[in-house]
PDB file of C-alpha atoms in Angstrom:
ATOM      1  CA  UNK A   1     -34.841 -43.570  60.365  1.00 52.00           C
ATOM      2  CA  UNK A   2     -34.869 -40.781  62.465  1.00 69.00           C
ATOM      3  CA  UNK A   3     -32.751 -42.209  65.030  1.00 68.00           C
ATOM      4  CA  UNK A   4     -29.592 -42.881  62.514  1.00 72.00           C
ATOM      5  CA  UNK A   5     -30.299 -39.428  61.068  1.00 76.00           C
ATOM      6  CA  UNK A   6     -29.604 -38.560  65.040  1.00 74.00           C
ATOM      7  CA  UNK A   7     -26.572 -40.243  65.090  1.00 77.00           C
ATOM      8  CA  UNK A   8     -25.054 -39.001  61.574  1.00 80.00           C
ATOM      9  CA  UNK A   9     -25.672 -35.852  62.687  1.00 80.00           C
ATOM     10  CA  UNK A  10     -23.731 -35.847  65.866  1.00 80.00           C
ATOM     11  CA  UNK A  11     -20.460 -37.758  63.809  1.00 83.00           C
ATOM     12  CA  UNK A  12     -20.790 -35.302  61.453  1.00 85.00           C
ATOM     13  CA  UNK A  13     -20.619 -32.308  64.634  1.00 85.00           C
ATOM     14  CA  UNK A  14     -17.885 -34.383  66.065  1.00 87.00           C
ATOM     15  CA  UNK A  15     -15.789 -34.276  63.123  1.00 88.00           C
ATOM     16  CA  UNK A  16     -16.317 -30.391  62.367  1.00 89.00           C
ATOM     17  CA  UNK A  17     -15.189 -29.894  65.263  1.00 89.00           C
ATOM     18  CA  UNK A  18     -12.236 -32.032  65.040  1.00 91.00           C
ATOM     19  CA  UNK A  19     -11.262 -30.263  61.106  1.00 91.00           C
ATOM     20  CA  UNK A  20     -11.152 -27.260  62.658  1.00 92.00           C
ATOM     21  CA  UNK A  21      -9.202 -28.300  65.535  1.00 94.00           C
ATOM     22  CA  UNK A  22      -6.792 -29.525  63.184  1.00 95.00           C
ATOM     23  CA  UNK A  23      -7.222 -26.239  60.698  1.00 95.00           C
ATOM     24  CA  UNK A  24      -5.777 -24.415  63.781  1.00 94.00           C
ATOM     25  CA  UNK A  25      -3.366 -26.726  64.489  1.00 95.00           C
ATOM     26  CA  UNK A  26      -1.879 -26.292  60.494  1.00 95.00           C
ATOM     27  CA  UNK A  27      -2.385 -22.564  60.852  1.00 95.00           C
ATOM     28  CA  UNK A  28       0.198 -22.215  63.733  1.00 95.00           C
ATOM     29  CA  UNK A  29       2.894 -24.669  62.314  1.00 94.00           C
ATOM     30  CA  UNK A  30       5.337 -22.150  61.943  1.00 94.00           C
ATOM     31  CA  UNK A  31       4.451 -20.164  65.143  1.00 95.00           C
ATOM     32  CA  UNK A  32       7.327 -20.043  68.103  1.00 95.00           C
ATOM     33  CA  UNK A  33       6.801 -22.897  70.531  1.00 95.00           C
ATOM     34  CA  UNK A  34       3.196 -23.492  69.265  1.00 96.00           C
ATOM     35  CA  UNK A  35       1.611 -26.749  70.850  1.00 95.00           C
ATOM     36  CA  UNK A  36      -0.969 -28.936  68.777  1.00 95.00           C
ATOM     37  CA  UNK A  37      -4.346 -29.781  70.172  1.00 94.00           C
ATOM     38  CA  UNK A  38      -5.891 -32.971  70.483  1.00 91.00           C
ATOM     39  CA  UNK A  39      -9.609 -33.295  70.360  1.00 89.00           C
ATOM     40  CA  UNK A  40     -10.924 -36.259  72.492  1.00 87.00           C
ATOM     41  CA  UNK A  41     -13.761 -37.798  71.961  1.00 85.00           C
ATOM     42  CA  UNK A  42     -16.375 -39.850  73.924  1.00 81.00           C
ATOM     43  CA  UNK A  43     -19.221 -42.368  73.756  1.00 78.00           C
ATOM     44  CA  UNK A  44     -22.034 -41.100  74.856  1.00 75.00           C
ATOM     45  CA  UNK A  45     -24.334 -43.680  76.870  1.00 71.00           C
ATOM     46  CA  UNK A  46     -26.968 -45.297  76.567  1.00 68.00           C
ATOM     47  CA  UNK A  47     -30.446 -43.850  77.206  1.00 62.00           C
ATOM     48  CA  UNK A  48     -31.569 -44.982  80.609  1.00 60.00           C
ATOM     49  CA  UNK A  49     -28.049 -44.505  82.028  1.00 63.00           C
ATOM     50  CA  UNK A  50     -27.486 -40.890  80.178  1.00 61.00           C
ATOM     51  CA  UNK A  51     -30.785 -39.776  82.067  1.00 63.00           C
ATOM     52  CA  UNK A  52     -30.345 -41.072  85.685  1.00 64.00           C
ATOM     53  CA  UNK A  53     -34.007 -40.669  86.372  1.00 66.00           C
ATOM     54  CA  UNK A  54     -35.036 -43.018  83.942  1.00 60.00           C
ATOM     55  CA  UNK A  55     -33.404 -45.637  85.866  1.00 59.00           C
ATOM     56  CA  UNK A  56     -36.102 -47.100  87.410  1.00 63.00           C
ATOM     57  CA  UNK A  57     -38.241 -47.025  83.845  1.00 62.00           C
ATOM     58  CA  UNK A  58     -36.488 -50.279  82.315  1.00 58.00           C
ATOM     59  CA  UNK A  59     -36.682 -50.113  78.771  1.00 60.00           C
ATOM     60  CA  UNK A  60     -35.328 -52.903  76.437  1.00 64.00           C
ATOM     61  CA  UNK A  61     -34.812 -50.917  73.265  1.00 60.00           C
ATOM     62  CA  UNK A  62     -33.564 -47.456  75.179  1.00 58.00           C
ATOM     63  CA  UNK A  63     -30.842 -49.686  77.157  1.00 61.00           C
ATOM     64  CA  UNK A  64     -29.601 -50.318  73.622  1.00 62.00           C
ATOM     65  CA  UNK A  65     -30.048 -47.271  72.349  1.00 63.00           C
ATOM     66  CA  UNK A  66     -26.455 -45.570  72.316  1.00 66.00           C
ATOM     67  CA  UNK A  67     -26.213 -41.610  71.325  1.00 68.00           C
ATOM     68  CA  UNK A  68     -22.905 -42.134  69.412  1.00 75.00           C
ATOM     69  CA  UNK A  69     -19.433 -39.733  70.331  1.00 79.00           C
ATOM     70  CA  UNK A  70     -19.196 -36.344  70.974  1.00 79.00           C
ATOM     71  CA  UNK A  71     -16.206 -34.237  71.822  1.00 81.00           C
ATOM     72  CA  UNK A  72     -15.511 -34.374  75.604  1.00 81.00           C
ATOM     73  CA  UNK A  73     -12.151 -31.755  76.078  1.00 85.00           C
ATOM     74  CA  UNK A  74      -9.665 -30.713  73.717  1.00 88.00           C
ATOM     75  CA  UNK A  75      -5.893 -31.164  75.492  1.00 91.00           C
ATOM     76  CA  UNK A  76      -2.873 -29.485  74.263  1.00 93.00           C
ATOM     77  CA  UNK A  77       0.394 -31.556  72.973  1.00 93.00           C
ATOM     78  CA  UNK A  78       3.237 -30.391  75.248  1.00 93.00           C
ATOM     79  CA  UNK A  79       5.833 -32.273  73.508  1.00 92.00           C
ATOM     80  CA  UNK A  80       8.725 -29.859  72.523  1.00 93.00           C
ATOM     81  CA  UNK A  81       9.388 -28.371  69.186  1.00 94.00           C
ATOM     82  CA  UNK A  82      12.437 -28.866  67.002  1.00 95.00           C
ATOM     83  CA  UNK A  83      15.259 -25.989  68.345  1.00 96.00           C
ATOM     84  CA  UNK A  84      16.179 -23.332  65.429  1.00 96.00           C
ATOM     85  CA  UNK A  85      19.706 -21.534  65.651  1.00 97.00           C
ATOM     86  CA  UNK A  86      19.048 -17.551  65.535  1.00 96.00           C
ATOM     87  CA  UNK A  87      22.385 -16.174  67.476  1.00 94.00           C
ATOM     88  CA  UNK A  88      20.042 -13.369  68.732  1.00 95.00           C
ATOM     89  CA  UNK A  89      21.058 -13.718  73.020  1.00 95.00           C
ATOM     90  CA  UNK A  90      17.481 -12.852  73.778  1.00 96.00           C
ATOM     91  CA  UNK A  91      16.010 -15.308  71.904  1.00 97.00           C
ATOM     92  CA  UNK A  92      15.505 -18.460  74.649  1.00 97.00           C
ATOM     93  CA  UNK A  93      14.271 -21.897  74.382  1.00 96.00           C
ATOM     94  CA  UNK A  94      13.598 -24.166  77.219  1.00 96.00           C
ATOM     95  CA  UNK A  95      15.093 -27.749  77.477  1.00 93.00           C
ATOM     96  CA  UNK A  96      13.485 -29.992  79.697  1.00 91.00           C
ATOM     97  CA  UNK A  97      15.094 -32.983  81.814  1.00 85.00           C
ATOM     98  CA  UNK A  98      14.259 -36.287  79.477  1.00 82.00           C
ATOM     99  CA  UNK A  99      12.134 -38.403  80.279  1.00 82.00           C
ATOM    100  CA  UNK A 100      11.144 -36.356  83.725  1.00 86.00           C
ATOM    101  CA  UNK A 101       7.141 -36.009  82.409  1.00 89.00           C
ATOM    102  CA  UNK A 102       7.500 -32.284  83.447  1.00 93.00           C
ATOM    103  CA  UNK A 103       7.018 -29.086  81.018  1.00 95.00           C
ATOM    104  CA  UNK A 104       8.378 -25.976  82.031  1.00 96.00           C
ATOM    105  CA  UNK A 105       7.362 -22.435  80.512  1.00 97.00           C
ATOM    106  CA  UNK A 106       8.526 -18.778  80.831  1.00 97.00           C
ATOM    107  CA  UNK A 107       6.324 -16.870  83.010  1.00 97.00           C
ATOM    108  CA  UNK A 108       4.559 -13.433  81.460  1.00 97.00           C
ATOM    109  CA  UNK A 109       1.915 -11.169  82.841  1.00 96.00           C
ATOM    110  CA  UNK A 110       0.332  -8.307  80.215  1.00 94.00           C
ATOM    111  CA  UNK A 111       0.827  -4.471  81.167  1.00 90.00           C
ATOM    112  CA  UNK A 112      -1.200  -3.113  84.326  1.00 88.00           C
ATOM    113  CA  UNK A 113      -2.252  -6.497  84.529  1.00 90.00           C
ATOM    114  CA  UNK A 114      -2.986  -7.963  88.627  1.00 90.00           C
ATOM    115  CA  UNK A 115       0.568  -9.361  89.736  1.00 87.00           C
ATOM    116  CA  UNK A 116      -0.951 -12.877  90.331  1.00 88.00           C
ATOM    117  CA  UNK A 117      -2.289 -12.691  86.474  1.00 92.00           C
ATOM    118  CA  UNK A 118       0.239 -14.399  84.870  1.00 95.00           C
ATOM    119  CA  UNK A 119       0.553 -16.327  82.046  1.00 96.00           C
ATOM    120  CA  UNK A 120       3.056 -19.218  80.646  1.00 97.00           C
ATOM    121  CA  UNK A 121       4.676 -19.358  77.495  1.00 96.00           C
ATOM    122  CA  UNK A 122       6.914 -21.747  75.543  1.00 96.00           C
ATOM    123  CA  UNK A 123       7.723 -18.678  72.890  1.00 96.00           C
ATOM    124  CA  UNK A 124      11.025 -17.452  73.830  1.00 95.00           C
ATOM    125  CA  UNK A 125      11.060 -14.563  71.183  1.00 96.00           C
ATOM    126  CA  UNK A 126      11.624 -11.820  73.423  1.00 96.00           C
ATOM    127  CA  UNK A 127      12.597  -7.785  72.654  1.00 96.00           C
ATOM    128  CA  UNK A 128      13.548  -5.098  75.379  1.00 95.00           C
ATOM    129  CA  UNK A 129      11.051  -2.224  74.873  1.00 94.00           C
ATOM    130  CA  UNK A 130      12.996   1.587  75.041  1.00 93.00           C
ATOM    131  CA  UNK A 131      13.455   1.294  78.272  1.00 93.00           C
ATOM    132  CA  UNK A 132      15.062  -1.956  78.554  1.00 94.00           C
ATOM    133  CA  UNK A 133      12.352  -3.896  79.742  1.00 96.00           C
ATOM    134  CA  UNK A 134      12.181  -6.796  78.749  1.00 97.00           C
ATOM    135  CA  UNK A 135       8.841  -8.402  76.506  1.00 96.00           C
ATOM    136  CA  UNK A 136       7.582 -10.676  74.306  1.00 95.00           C
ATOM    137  CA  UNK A 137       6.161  -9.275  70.860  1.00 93.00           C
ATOM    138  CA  UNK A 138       2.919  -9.103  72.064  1.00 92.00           C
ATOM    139  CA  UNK A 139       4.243  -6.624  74.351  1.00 94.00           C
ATOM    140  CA  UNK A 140       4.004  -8.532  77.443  1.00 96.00           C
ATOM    141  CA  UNK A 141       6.413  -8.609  80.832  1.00 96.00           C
ATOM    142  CA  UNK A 142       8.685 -11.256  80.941  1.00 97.00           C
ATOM    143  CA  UNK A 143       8.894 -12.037  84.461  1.00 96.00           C
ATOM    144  CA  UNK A 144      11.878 -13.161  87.381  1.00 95.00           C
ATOM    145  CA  UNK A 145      11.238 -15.609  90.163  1.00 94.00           C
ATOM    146  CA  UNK A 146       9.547 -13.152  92.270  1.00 93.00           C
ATOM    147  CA  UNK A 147       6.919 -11.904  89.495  1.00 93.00           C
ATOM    148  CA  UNK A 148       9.212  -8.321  89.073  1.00 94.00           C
ATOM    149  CA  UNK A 149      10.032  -6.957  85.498  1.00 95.00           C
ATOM    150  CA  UNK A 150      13.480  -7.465  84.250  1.00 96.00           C
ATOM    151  CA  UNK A 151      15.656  -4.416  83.066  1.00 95.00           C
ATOM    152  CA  UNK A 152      18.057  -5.496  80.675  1.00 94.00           C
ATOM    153  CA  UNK A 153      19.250  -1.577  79.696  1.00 91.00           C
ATOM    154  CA  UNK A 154      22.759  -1.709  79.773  1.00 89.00           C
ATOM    155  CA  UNK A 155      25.976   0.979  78.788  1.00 84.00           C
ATOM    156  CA  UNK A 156      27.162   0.775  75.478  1.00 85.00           C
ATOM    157  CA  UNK A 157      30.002  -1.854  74.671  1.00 85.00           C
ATOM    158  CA  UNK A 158      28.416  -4.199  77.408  1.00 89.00           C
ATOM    159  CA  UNK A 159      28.065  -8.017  75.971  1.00 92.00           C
ATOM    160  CA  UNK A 160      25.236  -9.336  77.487  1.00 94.00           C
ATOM    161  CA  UNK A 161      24.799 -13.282  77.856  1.00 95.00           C
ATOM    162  CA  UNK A 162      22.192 -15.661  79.304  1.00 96.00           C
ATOM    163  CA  UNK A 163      22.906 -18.646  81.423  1.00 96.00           C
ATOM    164  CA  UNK A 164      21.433 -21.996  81.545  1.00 95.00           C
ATOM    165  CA  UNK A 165      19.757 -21.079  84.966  1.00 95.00           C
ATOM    166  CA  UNK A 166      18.253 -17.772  83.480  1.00 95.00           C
ATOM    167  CA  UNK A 167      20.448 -15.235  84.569  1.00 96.00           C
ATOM    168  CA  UNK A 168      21.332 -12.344  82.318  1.00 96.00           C
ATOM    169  CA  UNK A 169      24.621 -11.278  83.130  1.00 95.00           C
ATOM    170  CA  UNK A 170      26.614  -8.068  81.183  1.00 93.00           C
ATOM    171  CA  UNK A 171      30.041  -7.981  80.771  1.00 91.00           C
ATOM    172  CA  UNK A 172      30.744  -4.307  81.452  1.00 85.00           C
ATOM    173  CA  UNK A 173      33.171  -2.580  79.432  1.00 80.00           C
ATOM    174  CA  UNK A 174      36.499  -0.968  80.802  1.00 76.00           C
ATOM    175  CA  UNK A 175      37.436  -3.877  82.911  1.00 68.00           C
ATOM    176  CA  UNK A 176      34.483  -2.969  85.376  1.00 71.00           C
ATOM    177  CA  UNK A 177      33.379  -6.464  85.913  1.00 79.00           C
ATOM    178  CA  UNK A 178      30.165  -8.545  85.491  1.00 88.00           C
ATOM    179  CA  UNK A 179      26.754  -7.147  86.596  1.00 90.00           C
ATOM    180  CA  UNK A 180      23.710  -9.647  86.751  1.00 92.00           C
ATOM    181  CA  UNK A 181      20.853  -7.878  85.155  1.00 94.00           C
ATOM    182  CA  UNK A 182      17.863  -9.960  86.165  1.00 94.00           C
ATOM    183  CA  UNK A 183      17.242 -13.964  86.512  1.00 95.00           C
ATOM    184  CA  UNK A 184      14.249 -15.231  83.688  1.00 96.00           C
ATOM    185  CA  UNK A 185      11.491 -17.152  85.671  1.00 96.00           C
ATOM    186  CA  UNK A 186      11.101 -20.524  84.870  1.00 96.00           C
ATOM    187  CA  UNK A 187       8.231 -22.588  85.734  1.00 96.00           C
ATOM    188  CA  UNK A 188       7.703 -26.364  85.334  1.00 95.00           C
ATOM    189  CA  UNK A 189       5.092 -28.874  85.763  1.00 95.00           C
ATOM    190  CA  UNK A 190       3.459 -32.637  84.987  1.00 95.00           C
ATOM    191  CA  UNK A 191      -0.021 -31.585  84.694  1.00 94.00           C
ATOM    192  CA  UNK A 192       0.393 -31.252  81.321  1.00 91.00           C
ATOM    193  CA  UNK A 193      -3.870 -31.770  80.807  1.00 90.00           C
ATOM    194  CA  UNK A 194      -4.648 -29.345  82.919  1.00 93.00           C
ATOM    195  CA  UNK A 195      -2.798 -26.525  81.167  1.00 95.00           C
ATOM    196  CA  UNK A 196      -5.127 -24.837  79.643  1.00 94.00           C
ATOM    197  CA  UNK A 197      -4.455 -21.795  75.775  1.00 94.00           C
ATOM    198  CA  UNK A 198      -6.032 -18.907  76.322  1.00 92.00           C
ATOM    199  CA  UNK A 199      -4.850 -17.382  72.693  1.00 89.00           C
ATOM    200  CA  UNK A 200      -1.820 -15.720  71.324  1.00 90.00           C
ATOM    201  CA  UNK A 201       0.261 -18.740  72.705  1.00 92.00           C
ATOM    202  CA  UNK A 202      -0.247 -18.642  76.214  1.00 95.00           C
ATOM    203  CA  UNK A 203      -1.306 -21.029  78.594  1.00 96.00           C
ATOM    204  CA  UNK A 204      -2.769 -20.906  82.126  1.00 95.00           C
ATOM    205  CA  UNK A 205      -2.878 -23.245  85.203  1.00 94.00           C
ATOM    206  CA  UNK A 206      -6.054 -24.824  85.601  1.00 92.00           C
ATOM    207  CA  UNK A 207      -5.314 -26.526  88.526  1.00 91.00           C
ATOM    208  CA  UNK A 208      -1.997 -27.847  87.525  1.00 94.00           C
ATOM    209  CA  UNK A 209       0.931 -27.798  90.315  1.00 95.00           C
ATOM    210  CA  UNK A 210       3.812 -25.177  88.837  1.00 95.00           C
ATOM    211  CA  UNK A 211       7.135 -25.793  90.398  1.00 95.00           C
ATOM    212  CA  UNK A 212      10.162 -23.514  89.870  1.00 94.00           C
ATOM    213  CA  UNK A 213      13.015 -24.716  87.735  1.00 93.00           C
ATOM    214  CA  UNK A 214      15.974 -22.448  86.622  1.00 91.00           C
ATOM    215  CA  UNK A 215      17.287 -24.435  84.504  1.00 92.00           C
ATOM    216  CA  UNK A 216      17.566 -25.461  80.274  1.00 93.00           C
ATOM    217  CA  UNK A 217      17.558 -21.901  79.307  1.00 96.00           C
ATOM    218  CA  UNK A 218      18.978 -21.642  76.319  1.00 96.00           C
ATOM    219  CA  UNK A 219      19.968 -18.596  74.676  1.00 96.00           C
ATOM    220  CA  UNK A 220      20.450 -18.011  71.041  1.00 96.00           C
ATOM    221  CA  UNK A 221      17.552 -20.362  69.986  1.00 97.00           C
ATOM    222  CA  UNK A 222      13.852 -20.473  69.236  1.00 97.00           C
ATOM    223  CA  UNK A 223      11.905 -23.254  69.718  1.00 97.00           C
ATOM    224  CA  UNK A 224       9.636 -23.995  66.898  1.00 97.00           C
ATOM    225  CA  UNK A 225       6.054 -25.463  66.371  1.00 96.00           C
ATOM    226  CA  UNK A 226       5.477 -28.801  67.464  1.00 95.00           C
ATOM    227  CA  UNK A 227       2.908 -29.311  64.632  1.00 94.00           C
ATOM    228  CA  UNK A 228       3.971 -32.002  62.208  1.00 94.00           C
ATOM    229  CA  UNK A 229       2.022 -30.711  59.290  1.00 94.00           C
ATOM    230  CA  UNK A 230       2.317 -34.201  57.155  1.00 94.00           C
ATOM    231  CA  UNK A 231       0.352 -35.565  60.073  1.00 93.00           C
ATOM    232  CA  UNK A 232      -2.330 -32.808  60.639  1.00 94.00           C
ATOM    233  CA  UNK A 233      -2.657 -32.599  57.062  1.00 94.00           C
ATOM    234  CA  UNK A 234      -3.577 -36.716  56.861  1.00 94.00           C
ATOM    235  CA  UNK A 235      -5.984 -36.194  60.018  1.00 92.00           C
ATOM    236  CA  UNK A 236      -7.477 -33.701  57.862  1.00 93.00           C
ATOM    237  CA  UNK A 237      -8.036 -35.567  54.954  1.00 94.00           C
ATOM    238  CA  UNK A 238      -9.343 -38.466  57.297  1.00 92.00           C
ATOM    239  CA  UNK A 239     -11.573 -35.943  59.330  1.00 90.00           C
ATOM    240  CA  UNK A 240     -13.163 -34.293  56.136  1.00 90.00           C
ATOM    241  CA  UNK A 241     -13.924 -38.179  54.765  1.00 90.00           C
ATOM    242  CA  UNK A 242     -15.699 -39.211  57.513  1.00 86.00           C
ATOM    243  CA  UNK A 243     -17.675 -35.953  57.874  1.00 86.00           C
ATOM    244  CA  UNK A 244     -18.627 -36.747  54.208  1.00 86.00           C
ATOM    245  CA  UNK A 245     -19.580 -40.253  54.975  1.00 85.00           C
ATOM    246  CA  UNK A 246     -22.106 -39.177  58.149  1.00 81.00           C
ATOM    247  CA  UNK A 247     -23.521 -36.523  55.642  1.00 76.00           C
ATOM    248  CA  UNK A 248     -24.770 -39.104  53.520  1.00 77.00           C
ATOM    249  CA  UNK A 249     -26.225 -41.563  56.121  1.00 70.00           C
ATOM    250  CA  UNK A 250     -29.380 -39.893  56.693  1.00 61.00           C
ATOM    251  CA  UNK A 251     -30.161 -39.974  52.827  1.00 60.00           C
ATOM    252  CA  UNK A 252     -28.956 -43.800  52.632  1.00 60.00           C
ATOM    253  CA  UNK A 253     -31.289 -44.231  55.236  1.00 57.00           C
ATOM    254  CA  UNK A 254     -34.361 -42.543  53.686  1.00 57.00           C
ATOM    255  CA  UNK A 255     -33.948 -43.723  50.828  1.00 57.00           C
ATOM    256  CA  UNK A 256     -34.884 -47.387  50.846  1.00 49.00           C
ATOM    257  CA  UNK A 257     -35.007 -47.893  47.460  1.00 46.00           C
ATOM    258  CA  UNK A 258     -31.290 -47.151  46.305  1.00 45.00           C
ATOM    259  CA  UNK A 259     -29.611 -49.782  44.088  1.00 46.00           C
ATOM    260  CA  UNK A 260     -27.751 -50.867  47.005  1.00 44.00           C
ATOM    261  CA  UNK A 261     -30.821 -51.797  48.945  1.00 42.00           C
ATOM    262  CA  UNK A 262     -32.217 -53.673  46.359  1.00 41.00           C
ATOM    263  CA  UNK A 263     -32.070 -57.321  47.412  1.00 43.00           C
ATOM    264  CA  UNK A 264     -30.602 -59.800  44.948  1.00 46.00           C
ATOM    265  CA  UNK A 265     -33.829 -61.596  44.230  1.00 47.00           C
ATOM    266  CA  UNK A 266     -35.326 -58.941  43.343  1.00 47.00           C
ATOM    267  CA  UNK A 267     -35.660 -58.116  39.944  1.00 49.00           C
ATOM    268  CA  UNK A 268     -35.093 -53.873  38.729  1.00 50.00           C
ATOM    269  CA  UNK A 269     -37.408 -52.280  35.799  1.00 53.00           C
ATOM    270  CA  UNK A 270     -36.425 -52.660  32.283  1.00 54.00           C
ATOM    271  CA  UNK A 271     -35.361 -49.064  31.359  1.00 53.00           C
ATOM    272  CA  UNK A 272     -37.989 -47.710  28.845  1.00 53.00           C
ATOM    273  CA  UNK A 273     -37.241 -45.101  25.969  1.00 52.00           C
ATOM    274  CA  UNK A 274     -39.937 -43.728  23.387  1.00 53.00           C
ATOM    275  CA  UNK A 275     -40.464 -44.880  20.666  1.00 52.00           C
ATOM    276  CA  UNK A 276     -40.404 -48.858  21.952  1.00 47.00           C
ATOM    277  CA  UNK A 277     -38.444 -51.153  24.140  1.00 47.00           C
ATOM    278  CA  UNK A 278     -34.472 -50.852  23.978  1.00 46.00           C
ATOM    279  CA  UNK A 279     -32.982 -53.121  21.372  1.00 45.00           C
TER     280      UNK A 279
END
């Protein structure tokens, strides 16, 4: 008994933690370049093997004795987002090379911040600040290819436009030529698992190889959530279903004596009222 209340216990963890890695995945479905997470889960082993020390203490039952799943990592879904038409030229979404297994991201690094801090992004909302630096909303520097701040102030009547390979270029009024205002970073990799959120939509590189890549910058669109919300919203239902289901095994298993236990030989009780048997 007590080892299937065990085991109910930890499906039931398992799949908490699983609803409310899908609750955040719903909860972001209309954020900028928001990736889903995936919560992977693992069998843990049996006894003798999950306690190496025990190895030598062979135990018939224990080698059979499993400890059911728990969550192992959570990984983030890098696949890219439907594009959105906004017009706005500092609005930027990235497009990647198909089929090349790489993901690239626009570098940021928050105010004051160390100059190897930096952060990636796949939210291309940005703003220049009063001085025509340029941000994100959170109020974070978007970066060039050598980690400097780019100044996008220009004179009035200048039409600024972005390039495919990040440059910002303004077309100065009077006839007084072009002027390239700054080059957007762009950063690319395959070690998509070991990109690691740290909140507010940014990422960091556990270990994974960036690469530069000036290239698929495209300004005048957003790139929206990758959520799929019919999806997350069936993985919910599923999730919350079997979290029900390993909430009830520990009372199924107490309680031997529940109609479904009885065995079909076995005759039940005639129900009794006052007064006399039931007609």
């Amino acid at each position: 008994m007590i080892y299937g209340m065990y085991l109910s216990t930890m499906g039931a963890m398992v799949q908490s933690h699983r609803h409310a890695t899908i609750s955040n995945n719903l909860a972001n479905a209309n954020t900028n370049g928001f990736k889903p997470d995936w919560s992977i889960f693992k069998e843990v082993p049996v006894e003798n093997i999950f306690h190496p020390s025990r190895l030598d203490k062979w135990d018939e039952i224990l080698m059979q004795t499993g400890g059911g799943t728990w969550n192992e990592t959570t990984y983030s879904n890098l696949t890219p987002g439907p594009m959105q038409h906004t017009g706005n030229v500092f609005d930027m979404a990235l497009h990647d090379e198909p089929h090349s297994g790489r993901t690239s991201f626009f570098t940021l690094r928050r105010e004051g911040a160390e100059a190897n801090n930096i952060y990636y992004s796949r939210d291309g909302h940005f703003v220049p600040d009063q001085n025509g630096i340029l941000r994100n909303m959170a109020g974070d520097l978007v970066l060039g290819p050598e980690g400097e701040p780019i100044n996008v102030d220009t004179p009035p009547g200048a039409i600024v436009t972005v390039r495919e390979d990040g440059n910002i270029i303004a077309n100065l009024p009077n006839e007084e030529g072009n002027a390239i205002l700054g080059q957007i970073a762009i950063m690319r990799t395959a070690d998509w698992d070991l990109m690691v959120k740290t909140g507010e939509n940014h990422f960091i590189a556990s270990g994974a190889v960036m690469e530069p890549y000036q290239d698929g910058v495209m300004s005048g669109y957003l790139e929206m959530s990758s959520t799929s919300a019919i999806e997350e919203m069936t993985h919910m239902i599923e999730a919350s279903r079997m979290k029900r289901t390993c909430g009830s095994c520990p009372y199924r298993t107490n309680n031997s004596e529940t109609p479904s236990a009885v065995s079909p030989g076995r005759r039940r009780p005639t129900p009794r009222r006052r007064g006399g048997p039931i007609e």
